[in-house]
Short mmCIF file of C-alpha atoms in Angstrom, two decimals:
data_model
loop_
_atom_site.label_atom_id
_atom_site.label_comp_id
_atom_site.label_asym_id
_atom_site.label_seq_id
_atom_site.Cartn_x
_atom_site.Cartn_y
_atom_site.Cartn_z
CA MET A 499 -55.75 38.09 -12.58
CA SER A 500 -55.91 35.40 -8.28
CA ARG A 501 -52.43 35.66 -6.79
CA VAL A 502 -53.68 32.69 -4.38
CA ALA A 503 -53.71 29.64 -6.95
CA HIS A 504 -55.26 27.15 -6.25
CA PRO A 505 -52.24 24.01 -5.20
CA ALA A 506 -53.86 21.14 -8.25
CA GLY A 507 -53.73 23.27 -10.73
CA PRO A 508 -56.91 24.16 -12.78
CA ARG A 509 -57.81 20.27 -13.16
CA HIS A 510 -58.05 20.00 -9.63
CA GLY A 511 -60.60 18.05 -10.47
CA ASP A 512 -59.27 15.72 -12.08
CA VAL A 513 -56.67 13.22 -10.68
CA LEU A 514 -53.51 15.13 -8.94
CA PRO A 515 -50.06 15.35 -11.05
CA ALA A 516 -47.71 13.56 -9.66
CA ASP A 517 -45.91 16.31 -8.49
CA HIS A 518 -48.77 18.64 -6.50
CA PRO A 519 -47.87 20.78 -4.20
CA PRO A 520 -48.08 19.71 -0.46
CA ALA A 521 -50.55 21.86 1.71
CA ALA A 522 -50.05 24.95 2.33
CA PRO A 523 -49.09 25.18 6.48
CA GLU A 524 -51.14 27.09 9.02
CA ASP A 525 -48.37 30.04 9.62
CA LEU A 526 -46.06 30.51 7.22
CA ASN A 527 -44.13 32.36 9.46
CA GLU A 528 -43.29 29.34 11.45
CA LEU A 529 -39.82 28.35 11.64
CA SER A 530 -39.65 24.28 11.89
CA GLU A 531 -36.84 23.72 14.40
CA ALA A 532 -36.25 20.68 12.79
CA ILE A 533 -34.89 22.50 9.92
CA TRP A 534 -34.16 26.09 10.37
CA PRO A 535 -30.52 26.61 12.59
CA ARG A 536 -31.00 26.63 16.17
CA GLY A 537 -30.18 30.16 16.64
CA ALA A 538 -33.45 31.14 13.60
CA ARG A 539 -35.92 33.18 15.31
CA ARG A 540 -38.78 35.80 14.58
CA SER A 541 -38.36 39.55 16.32
CA GLY A 542 -40.92 41.59 14.73
CA GLY A 543 -41.47 39.49 12.32
CA VAL A 544 -38.15 39.75 10.70
CA LEU A 545 -35.68 36.63 10.34
CA THR A 546 -33.28 36.76 12.78
CA LEU A 547 -29.78 34.14 13.12
CA GLY A 548 -27.65 34.32 15.06
CA GLY A 549 -29.19 37.05 17.38
CA VAL A 550 -28.81 39.46 13.61
CA ASP A 551 -31.51 40.84 11.88
CA VAL A 552 -31.41 39.29 8.24
CA ARG A 553 -31.62 43.09 6.80
CA ALA A 554 -29.13 43.89 7.71
CA LEU A 555 -26.79 40.63 6.88
CA ALA A 556 -28.32 42.18 3.39
CA ALA A 557 -27.76 45.64 3.61
CA GLU A 558 -24.22 45.19 4.75
CA PHE A 559 -22.84 42.22 2.64
CA GLY A 560 -25.85 42.12 -0.32
CA THR A 561 -27.30 39.24 -1.66
CA PRO A 562 -27.77 36.22 -2.73
CA LEU A 563 -26.19 34.83 0.55
CA TYR A 564 -25.56 31.78 2.98
CA VAL A 565 -25.75 32.74 6.83
CA CYS A 566 -23.50 30.55 8.73
CA ASP A 567 -24.66 30.50 12.39
CA GLU A 568 -21.23 29.14 13.75
CA GLU A 569 -22.68 27.23 17.49
CA ASP A 570 -25.20 24.86 15.21
CA VAL A 571 -21.90 24.08 13.27
CA ARG A 572 -20.12 22.88 16.66
CA SER A 573 -22.80 22.18 18.05
CA ARG A 574 -23.52 19.39 16.23
CA CYS A 575 -20.34 18.33 16.26
CA ARG A 576 -20.76 18.07 19.31
CA GLU A 577 -23.37 15.95 19.40
CA TYR A 578 -21.95 13.46 17.25
CA LEU A 579 -19.13 12.70 19.50
CA GLU A 580 -21.29 12.12 22.04
CA ALA A 581 -23.14 9.52 20.26
CA PHE A 582 -20.51 7.22 18.88
CA GLY A 583 -18.43 7.45 22.37
CA PRO A 584 -14.61 8.05 23.24
CA ASP A 585 -14.58 4.62 21.06
CA GLY A 586 -16.52 5.33 17.68
CA ARG A 587 -14.10 8.63 15.20
CA VAL A 588 -16.29 11.39 13.11
CA PHE A 589 -14.75 12.59 10.33
CA TYR A 590 -16.33 16.38 8.74
CA ALA A 591 -16.64 14.82 5.30
CA ALA A 592 -15.14 18.94 3.98
CA LYS A 593 -16.80 17.67 0.56
CA ALA A 594 -20.60 19.24 2.33
CA PHE A 595 -18.58 22.99 2.38
CA CYS A 596 -15.09 23.36 2.29
CA SER A 597 -13.84 26.94 3.84
CA ARG A 598 -10.88 27.18 6.96
CA ALA A 599 -13.40 29.05 9.27
CA VAL A 600 -15.23 26.02 8.65
CA LEU A 601 -12.90 23.17 9.41
CA ARG A 602 -11.52 24.80 12.25
CA TRP A 603 -14.66 24.73 14.45
CA VAL A 604 -15.04 21.62 13.48
CA ASN A 605 -12.10 20.60 14.13
CA GLU A 606 -11.59 22.62 18.10
CA GLU A 607 -14.20 20.56 18.57
CA GLY A 608 -12.90 17.32 17.81
CA LEU A 609 -13.15 15.79 14.00
CA GLY A 610 -11.24 15.14 11.63
CA ILE A 611 -11.74 15.73 8.28
CA ASP A 612 -12.27 12.99 5.01
CA VAL A 613 -11.14 15.58 2.39
CA CYS A 614 -11.24 14.61 -1.40
CA THR A 615 -9.27 16.22 -3.81
CA GLY A 616 -5.43 18.03 -3.21
CA GLY A 617 -7.70 21.11 -2.47
CA GLU A 618 -9.23 20.48 -0.08
CA LEU A 619 -6.07 19.20 1.16
CA GLU A 620 -4.36 22.22 0.95
CA VAL A 621 -7.31 24.20 2.29
CA ALA A 622 -7.75 21.35 5.93
CA LEU A 623 -3.71 22.10 5.68
CA SER A 624 -3.82 25.56 5.31
CA ALA A 625 -6.72 25.98 8.24
CA GLY A 626 -3.90 24.32 11.01
CA VAL A 627 -5.44 20.63 10.59
CA PRO A 628 -2.74 18.39 12.51
CA PRO A 629 -2.11 16.18 8.77
CA ASP A 630 -2.87 13.13 10.93
CA GLN A 631 -6.39 13.97 11.77
CA ILE A 632 -7.22 14.20 7.47
CA THR A 633 -8.89 11.14 5.41
CA MET A 634 -7.66 11.00 1.34
CA HIS A 635 -10.23 10.37 -0.36
CA GLY A 636 -11.52 10.54 -4.13
CA ASN A 637 -11.43 7.66 -7.11
CA ASN A 638 -8.51 8.47 -9.32
CA LYS A 639 -6.52 10.76 -7.07
CA THR A 640 -3.13 12.05 -9.11
CA LEU A 641 0.06 11.28 -8.49
CA ASP A 642 0.83 14.23 -7.33
CA GLU A 643 -2.34 14.57 -4.81
CA LEU A 644 -1.28 11.25 -3.05
CA SER A 645 1.94 12.15 -3.11
CA ARG A 646 1.33 15.90 -0.79
CA ALA A 647 -1.06 13.33 1.51
CA VAL A 648 2.00 11.14 1.59
CA ALA A 649 4.18 14.24 2.29
CA ALA A 650 2.30 16.05 4.81
CA GLY A 651 1.17 12.10 6.43
CA VAL A 652 -1.91 12.47 6.31
CA GLY A 653 -4.14 9.83 9.07
CA HIS A 654 -5.75 7.72 6.29
CA ILE A 655 -5.65 7.11 2.84
CA VAL A 656 -8.85 5.77 1.65
CA ALA A 657 -7.75 2.94 -1.03
CA ASP A 658 -9.61 3.19 -4.71
CA SER A 659 -8.39 1.44 -6.86
CA PHE A 660 -5.22 -0.98 -7.97
CA GLU A 661 -3.83 1.77 -9.71
CA GLU A 662 -3.91 3.58 -6.87
CA ILE A 663 -2.53 1.79 -4.74
CA ALA A 664 0.06 0.74 -7.05
CA ARG A 665 1.20 4.43 -7.11
CA LEU A 666 1.23 4.55 -3.75
CA ALA A 667 3.50 1.13 -3.38
CA TYR A 668 5.95 4.14 -5.48
CA LEU A 669 5.06 7.32 -4.10
CA THR A 670 6.15 4.64 -0.17
CA ASP A 671 9.26 3.05 -2.35
CA SER A 672 10.95 5.86 -3.87
CA PHE A 673 9.74 9.40 -2.04
CA PRO A 674 10.34 12.11 -5.04
CA GLY A 675 10.65 15.28 -4.21
CA GLY A 676 14.31 15.37 -2.81
CA ARG A 677 14.13 14.14 0.40
CA PRO A 678 17.60 14.26 2.59
CA PRO A 679 19.02 11.32 2.06
CA GLY A 680 18.32 9.03 5.37
CA GLU A 681 14.85 10.83 6.60
CA THR A 682 12.09 8.43 6.25
CA ILE A 683 8.17 9.12 6.00
CA ALA A 684 5.79 7.13 7.62
CA ARG A 685 3.46 4.32 6.65
CA PRO A 686 0.82 5.77 5.17
CA LYS A 687 -2.37 4.34 6.67
CA ILE A 688 -4.54 2.23 3.94
CA LEU A 689 -8.72 2.29 3.79
CA VAL A 690 -9.90 -0.42 1.29
CA ARG A 691 -12.76 0.69 -0.29
CA VAL A 692 -15.30 -1.65 -0.62
CA THR A 693 -18.77 -1.73 -2.42
CA THR A 694 -21.24 -4.17 -0.75
CA GLY A 695 -23.49 -4.19 -3.56
CA VAL A 696 -26.17 -1.84 -1.55
CA GLU A 697 -27.10 1.40 -2.23
CA ALA A 698 -29.70 4.25 0.00
CA HIS A 699 -31.44 6.69 -0.19
CA THR A 700 -34.37 8.49 2.59
CA HIS A 701 -36.11 5.00 4.07
CA GLU A 702 -35.19 2.83 0.98
CA PHE A 703 -32.48 0.49 -0.27
CA MET A 704 -31.90 -1.70 -3.06
CA ALA A 705 -29.73 -4.36 -2.54
CA THR A 706 -28.11 -6.29 -5.43
CA ALA A 707 -25.09 -8.37 -5.86
CA HIS A 708 -22.74 -6.04 -8.27
CA ASP A 709 -21.74 -3.08 -8.58
CA ASP A 710 -21.79 -1.02 -11.61
CA GLN A 711 -20.37 2.26 -10.07
CA LYS A 712 -16.59 4.35 -9.97
CA PHE A 713 -16.45 4.20 -6.45
CA GLY A 714 -14.38 1.09 -4.55
CA PHE A 715 -13.48 -2.99 -5.01
CA SER A 716 -16.56 -4.92 -4.94
CA LEU A 717 -17.53 -7.83 -2.91
CA ALA A 718 -19.22 -9.67 -5.01
CA SER A 719 -16.22 -9.77 -8.24
CA GLY A 720 -13.24 -10.54 -5.45
CA ALA A 721 -11.86 -7.58 -5.96
CA ALA A 722 -11.95 -6.16 -2.69
CA ASP A 723 -10.18 -9.54 -1.84
CA GLU A 724 -7.35 -8.54 -4.06
CA ALA A 725 -7.30 -5.57 -2.76
CA VAL A 726 -6.83 -6.07 0.52
CA ARG A 727 -3.68 -8.39 -0.45
CA ARG A 728 -1.78 -6.17 -2.20
CA VAL A 729 -2.39 -3.62 0.20
CA ILE A 730 -0.52 -6.10 3.55
CA ALA A 731 2.12 -7.05 0.45
CA CYS A 732 3.79 -3.63 0.34
CA PRO A 733 6.41 -3.56 2.84
CA GLY A 734 5.81 0.88 2.64
CA LEU A 735 1.95 0.63 3.26
CA GLU A 736 -0.65 -0.16 6.24
CA PHE A 737 -3.25 -2.12 6.74
CA ALA A 738 -6.24 -0.26 8.56
CA GLY A 739 -9.27 -1.28 7.78
CA LEU A 740 -11.92 -1.75 5.56
CA HIS A 741 -14.63 1.43 4.36
CA SER A 742 -17.82 0.77 2.52
CA HIS A 743 -19.93 4.28 1.70
CA ILE A 744 -23.82 3.21 0.64
CA GLY A 745 -26.14 6.24 -0.08
CA SER A 746 -27.19 9.99 0.55
CA GLN A 747 -29.85 11.59 2.71
CA ILE A 748 -30.62 8.22 4.44
CA PHE A 749 -33.07 8.58 7.38
CA ASP A 750 -33.30 4.48 8.56
CA THR A 751 -30.64 2.21 8.88
CA ALA A 752 -31.90 -1.19 6.91
CA GLY A 753 -29.46 -0.56 4.23
CA PHE A 754 -26.72 0.00 6.36
CA GLU A 755 -27.20 -3.36 8.62
CA VAL A 756 -27.03 -5.23 4.16
CA ALA A 757 -24.02 -4.06 3.91
CA ALA A 758 -22.33 -4.40 7.32
CA HIS A 759 -22.88 -8.01 6.97
CA ARG A 760 -21.21 -7.94 3.42
CA VAL A 761 -17.86 -5.79 5.47
CA VAL A 762 -17.65 -8.73 7.46
CA GLY A 763 -17.92 -11.44 6.12
CA LEU A 764 -14.50 -9.59 4.10
CA ALA A 765 -12.86 -8.91 7.22
CA VAL A 766 -13.30 -12.71 8.16
CA ARG A 767 -11.67 -14.17 5.02
CA ILE A 768 -9.25 -11.31 6.05
CA ARG A 769 -8.68 -12.89 9.83
CA ASP A 770 -8.41 -16.22 7.99
CA GLU A 771 -5.67 -15.83 5.03
CA HIS A 772 -4.20 -13.09 6.69
CA GLY A 773 -4.15 -13.54 10.70
CA ILE A 774 -5.50 -9.58 10.26
CA GLU A 775 -9.23 -8.68 11.79
CA ILE A 776 -9.80 -4.72 10.82
CA ALA A 777 -8.78 -1.85 13.57
CA GLU A 778 -11.01 0.76 11.93
CA LEU A 779 -14.45 0.37 9.90
CA ASP A 780 -15.45 3.22 7.92
CA LEU A 781 -19.88 3.53 7.15
CA GLY A 782 -19.12 6.36 5.90
CA GLY A 783 -21.54 9.09 6.14
CA GLY A 784 -24.78 9.63 4.35
CA PHE A 785 -26.96 10.81 6.80
CA GLY A 786 -30.61 12.27 5.86
CA ILE A 787 -31.37 16.29 7.56
CA ALA A 788 -34.69 17.61 7.13
CA TYR A 789 -35.25 19.59 4.46
CA THR A 790 -38.68 20.21 4.29
CA ASP A 791 -41.75 18.70 6.83
CA GLU A 792 -42.14 15.87 5.34
CA ASP A 793 -38.44 14.84 5.96
CA ASP A 794 -37.62 13.07 8.93
CA ALA A 795 -34.48 12.99 10.13
CA PRO A 796 -33.42 10.40 12.71
CA GLU A 797 -31.89 11.41 15.83
CA VAL A 798 -28.42 11.34 15.58
CA LYS A 799 -28.45 9.06 19.00
CA ASP A 800 -30.68 6.98 17.06
CA LEU A 801 -29.09 6.36 14.31
CA ALA A 802 -25.53 6.42 16.05
CA GLN A 803 -26.96 3.26 18.83
CA SER A 804 -28.29 1.55 15.23
CA LEU A 805 -25.03 1.84 13.93
CA ARG A 806 -22.98 -0.09 16.86
CA GLU A 807 -25.91 -2.56 17.16
CA ILE A 808 -25.56 -3.27 14.35
CA VAL A 809 -22.17 -3.82 13.84
CA ASP A 810 -21.96 -5.48 17.05
CA GLY A 811 -23.86 -8.10 16.11
CA GLN A 812 -22.39 -8.46 12.43
CA CYS A 813 -19.65 -8.88 14.38
CA ARG A 814 -19.96 -10.65 17.55
CA ALA A 815 -21.70 -13.75 14.01
CA ALA A 816 -19.10 -13.77 13.49
CA GLY A 817 -16.19 -14.52 15.81
CA LEU A 818 -14.38 -11.17 14.75
CA ALA A 819 -13.35 -8.48 17.81
CA ARG A 820 -15.51 -4.85 16.55
CA PRO A 821 -13.76 -2.98 15.07
CA ARG A 822 -13.27 1.01 15.40
CA LEU A 823 -16.33 2.21 14.12
CA THR A 824 -16.08 6.00 11.95
CA VAL A 825 -18.62 7.77 10.25
CA GLU A 826 -17.69 10.93 7.93
CA PRO A 827 -20.81 13.38 8.29
CA GLY A 828 -20.87 16.84 6.11
CA ARG A 829 -24.04 17.04 4.95
CA GLY A 830 -25.12 16.21 8.86
CA ILE A 831 -23.08 18.90 10.68
CA VAL A 832 -23.51 22.02 8.34
CA GLY A 833 -26.69 21.91 5.95
CA PRO A 834 -28.63 23.04 8.97
CA SER A 835 -26.58 25.27 9.20
CA THR A 836 -26.74 27.82 7.19
CA VAL A 837 -30.12 29.64 5.48
CA SER A 838 -29.81 31.29 1.31
CA LEU A 839 -30.63 35.23 1.82
CA TYR A 840 -32.36 36.15 -1.66
CA THR A 841 -34.66 39.48 -2.93
CA VAL A 842 -37.51 39.74 -5.13
CA GLY A 843 -37.77 40.93 -7.99
CA THR A 844 -40.22 39.52 -10.14
CA ILE A 845 -43.23 38.25 -9.58
CA LYS A 846 -45.48 36.94 -13.06
CA ASP A 847 -49.36 34.92 -11.67
CA VAL A 848 -49.95 32.10 -13.74
CA ASP A 849 -53.63 32.17 -13.38
CA GLY A 850 -55.15 28.78 -11.99
CA LEU A 851 -51.57 27.70 -11.68
CA ARG A 852 -48.37 29.97 -8.79
CA SER A 853 -47.28 32.86 -9.87
CA TYR A 854 -43.60 32.63 -10.36
CA VAL A 855 -41.35 34.84 -7.30
CA SER A 856 -37.61 35.65 -9.54
CA VAL A 857 -34.69 36.39 -7.03
CA ASP A 858 -31.60 37.69 -7.12
CA GLY A 859 -29.60 34.54 -7.38
CA GLY A 860 -30.77 30.38 -8.73
CA MET A 861 -29.01 27.37 -10.26
CA SER A 862 -25.63 28.91 -9.54
CA ASP A 863 -25.84 29.39 -6.03
CA ASN A 864 -27.82 26.38 -5.16
CA ILE A 865 -27.30 22.88 -8.12
CA ARG A 866 -29.65 20.86 -5.87
CA THR A 867 -33.01 21.83 -7.13
CA ALA A 868 -31.98 21.06 -10.72
CA LEU A 869 -30.07 18.13 -10.52
CA TYR A 870 -31.88 16.00 -7.78
CA ASP A 871 -34.84 17.22 -7.30
CA ALA A 872 -34.39 18.54 -4.30
CA SER A 873 -36.92 20.09 -2.07
CA TYR A 874 -36.85 22.47 0.04
CA LEU A 875 -39.07 25.45 2.13
CA CYS A 876 -38.98 29.19 1.98
CA ALA A 877 -40.11 31.72 3.78
CA LEU A 878 -40.30 35.95 3.96
CA ALA A 879 -37.72 36.96 6.09
CA SER A 880 -37.88 40.55 6.27
CA ARG A 881 -41.39 40.62 7.83
CA ALA A 882 -43.57 39.17 8.82
CA SER A 883 -47.55 38.97 7.40
CA ALA A 884 -51.27 38.27 7.38
CA ALA A 885 -51.59 38.10 3.68
CA PRO A 886 -52.99 33.93 2.67
CA PRO A 887 -51.20 32.19 1.30
CA MET A 888 -50.19 32.51 -2.24
CA LEU A 889 -48.64 28.79 -4.52
CA SER A 890 -45.23 30.18 -5.66
CA ARG A 891 -42.17 28.63 -7.20
CA VAL A 892 -39.55 30.18 -6.21
CA VAL A 893 -37.50 30.38 -9.39
CA GLY A 894 -33.58 32.50 -10.34
CA ARG A 895 -32.22 34.72 -12.42
CA HIS A 896 -30.03 32.41 -15.58
CA CYS A 897 -31.02 31.73 -18.49
CA GLU A 898 -33.18 27.97 -18.28
CA SER A 899 -36.55 27.26 -17.12
CA GLY A 900 -34.65 24.27 -15.34
CA ASP A 901 -33.55 27.51 -13.14
CA ILE A 902 -35.71 26.32 -10.29
CA VAL A 903 -34.07 27.20 -6.26
CA VAL A 904 -38.14 25.84 -4.87
CA ARG A 905 -40.62 24.21 -6.78
CA HIS A 906 -43.11 24.58 -4.07
CA ALA A 907 -43.10 28.04 -1.80
CA TRP A 908 -46.06 29.12 0.37
CA LEU A 909 -45.54 32.73 0.17
CA PRO A 910 -48.10 35.29 1.74
CA ALA A 911 -49.68 37.27 -1.38
CA ASP A 912 -48.90 40.30 -0.45
CA LEU A 913 -44.96 39.38 -1.53
CA ALA A 914 -43.42 42.29 -2.94
CA ARG A 915 -40.53 43.64 -4.95
CA GLY A 916 -37.20 43.45 -2.05
CA ASP A 917 -38.66 41.21 -0.23
CA LEU A 918 -36.56 39.27 1.04
CA LEU A 919 -37.20 35.33 1.62
CA ALA A 920 -35.25 32.97 3.14
CA VAL A 921 -34.19 29.21 2.17
CA PRO A 922 -33.43 26.80 5.09
CA ALA A 923 -30.83 24.10 4.91
CA THR A 924 -28.47 25.43 2.59
CA GLY A 925 -25.42 24.33 4.11
CA ALA A 926 -24.58 21.36 2.43
CA TYR A 927 -23.98 21.42 -1.08
CA CYS A 928 -24.73 23.89 -2.74
CA ARG A 929 -22.01 26.97 -2.10
CA SER A 930 -19.73 23.70 -2.76
CA LEU A 931 -21.73 23.24 -5.85
CA ALA A 932 -21.67 26.89 -6.64
CA SER A 933 -20.79 27.82 -10.66
CA ASN A 934 -20.71 30.82 -12.34
CA TYR A 935 -23.43 30.36 -14.67
CA ASN A 936 -24.57 32.61 -17.06
CA HIS A 937 -21.19 35.03 -15.67
CA VAL A 938 -22.68 35.39 -12.21
CA PRO A 939 -21.03 35.50 -8.80
CA ARG A 940 -20.47 33.68 -6.72
CA PRO A 941 -22.31 34.69 -3.41
CA ALA A 942 -20.08 35.58 0.18
CA VAL A 943 -20.44 33.67 2.88
CA VAL A 944 -21.26 35.03 6.80
CA ALA A 945 -20.84 33.43 9.77
CA VAL A 946 -23.09 35.33 12.47
CA GLY A 947 -23.22 34.34 16.36
CA ALA A 948 -23.77 35.83 19.36
CA GLY A 949 -25.36 38.96 17.36
CA ALA A 950 -22.59 39.79 15.66
CA ALA A 951 -21.91 38.84 11.71
CA ARG A 952 -18.36 38.36 9.85
CA PRO A 953 -17.89 36.81 5.82
CA ILE A 954 -15.66 33.96 6.53
CA VAL A 955 -15.85 33.62 1.91
CA ARG A 956 -15.89 36.97 0.83
CA ARG A 957 -18.33 37.89 -2.50
CA GLU A 958 -16.61 37.27 -5.67
CA THR A 959 -16.61 39.86 -7.61
CA LEU A 960 -16.76 40.82 -12.19
CA ASP A 961 -13.05 41.93 -12.05
CA ASP A 962 -12.36 37.93 -10.31
CA LEU A 963 -14.31 36.91 -13.08
CA LEU A 964 -13.18 38.82 -15.92
CA SER A 965 -8.94 38.61 -14.26
CA LEU A 966 -9.27 34.60 -15.91
CA ASP A 967 -10.37 35.60 -18.79
CA ILE A 968 -6.62 35.87 -20.87
CA GLY A 969 -8.76 37.34 -23.93
#
């Protein structure tokens, strides 16, 4: 049977299927600078990350393995800070990947931290992040989570519902927990999250007059105006500004312009009704990165310039001073920094279609392909090869037909059991969404740099999983 399948499948003389693979690259060993970590190289044909040979990483830490280039993360933090300037603020969205090491790195580089659960808040605090540099998100924050956030003195809380505003009012009016008599707490600074009817993804956006989602207060219904009234009316709360998040994996700013116009309209009403000009406008995150050669993610400096011009123009037209502009990149900071390493197990040829390459991980360490139909690249990492390209599908070891890591991969036809495969751009929402499906322990996360490696999240073991089962 052939291990070099036709890219269009056996019926390639007919109409191409909608999910047809891209053309094979000219060089299977090439590493695209737009996709791989900045410290990725080939040395003697072998992939090195942060100066460390992937074969050594696999031998010491095992596979599957997430390998994170520390300097890549730090350099992207500096890029965002420089792009948005001293009059802007950048917060790392911890949901993309949350560990004490990474939160320390980004905070040391000058970024704040955006958390959305009590668990992420505890990681940030235990990493030594100053509380006033933390923003607390979440559409259903529990009373305990809000109590912890208020007690810790987080910098901002993003209000997401009328019930939450009432909970915050209760907490700040009569704080439970046995504080000494006479001790006061700082008034929490509240950003009101508004839904603008704009939903953006890659190069497209949709603007509607309604908001059918769980997050935030609707502008169209007047709920956002009422939320601001209630925050301002609470003596224990400080109204700090507005928050708007319109989507994810966004490659241009057209959707932001529509959203900004609508949010600035609310800011005008706030000024006219309450005599307050908003101090901060948080446009959220969702900035895209390149996963494949077909992705053309914008430069951070161009993105920042466009967003500033949009907000400046909208505020100028409305007669408002421009508020401080805040953004919350997560994927844009950590996504390109990390590569997933796998060991090849079974290779199954389906003649005329493709080869199925099974690896020792799968949907338990990267659910994004199954969940979002995400696309990735893949490369033979443990050696170079001059063999012709073989159309492949990289699949996992789980008992699911949808257990796909890379849907369309061009790999050398001499691929063999025991080879190492590397999948780039897995720093965001892979370890964060990892599971123990089929009772598979979650992989370790290793930081690399300057030719050295160290674990920052240890590999789970079967003993860890069994310890939770009380029988």
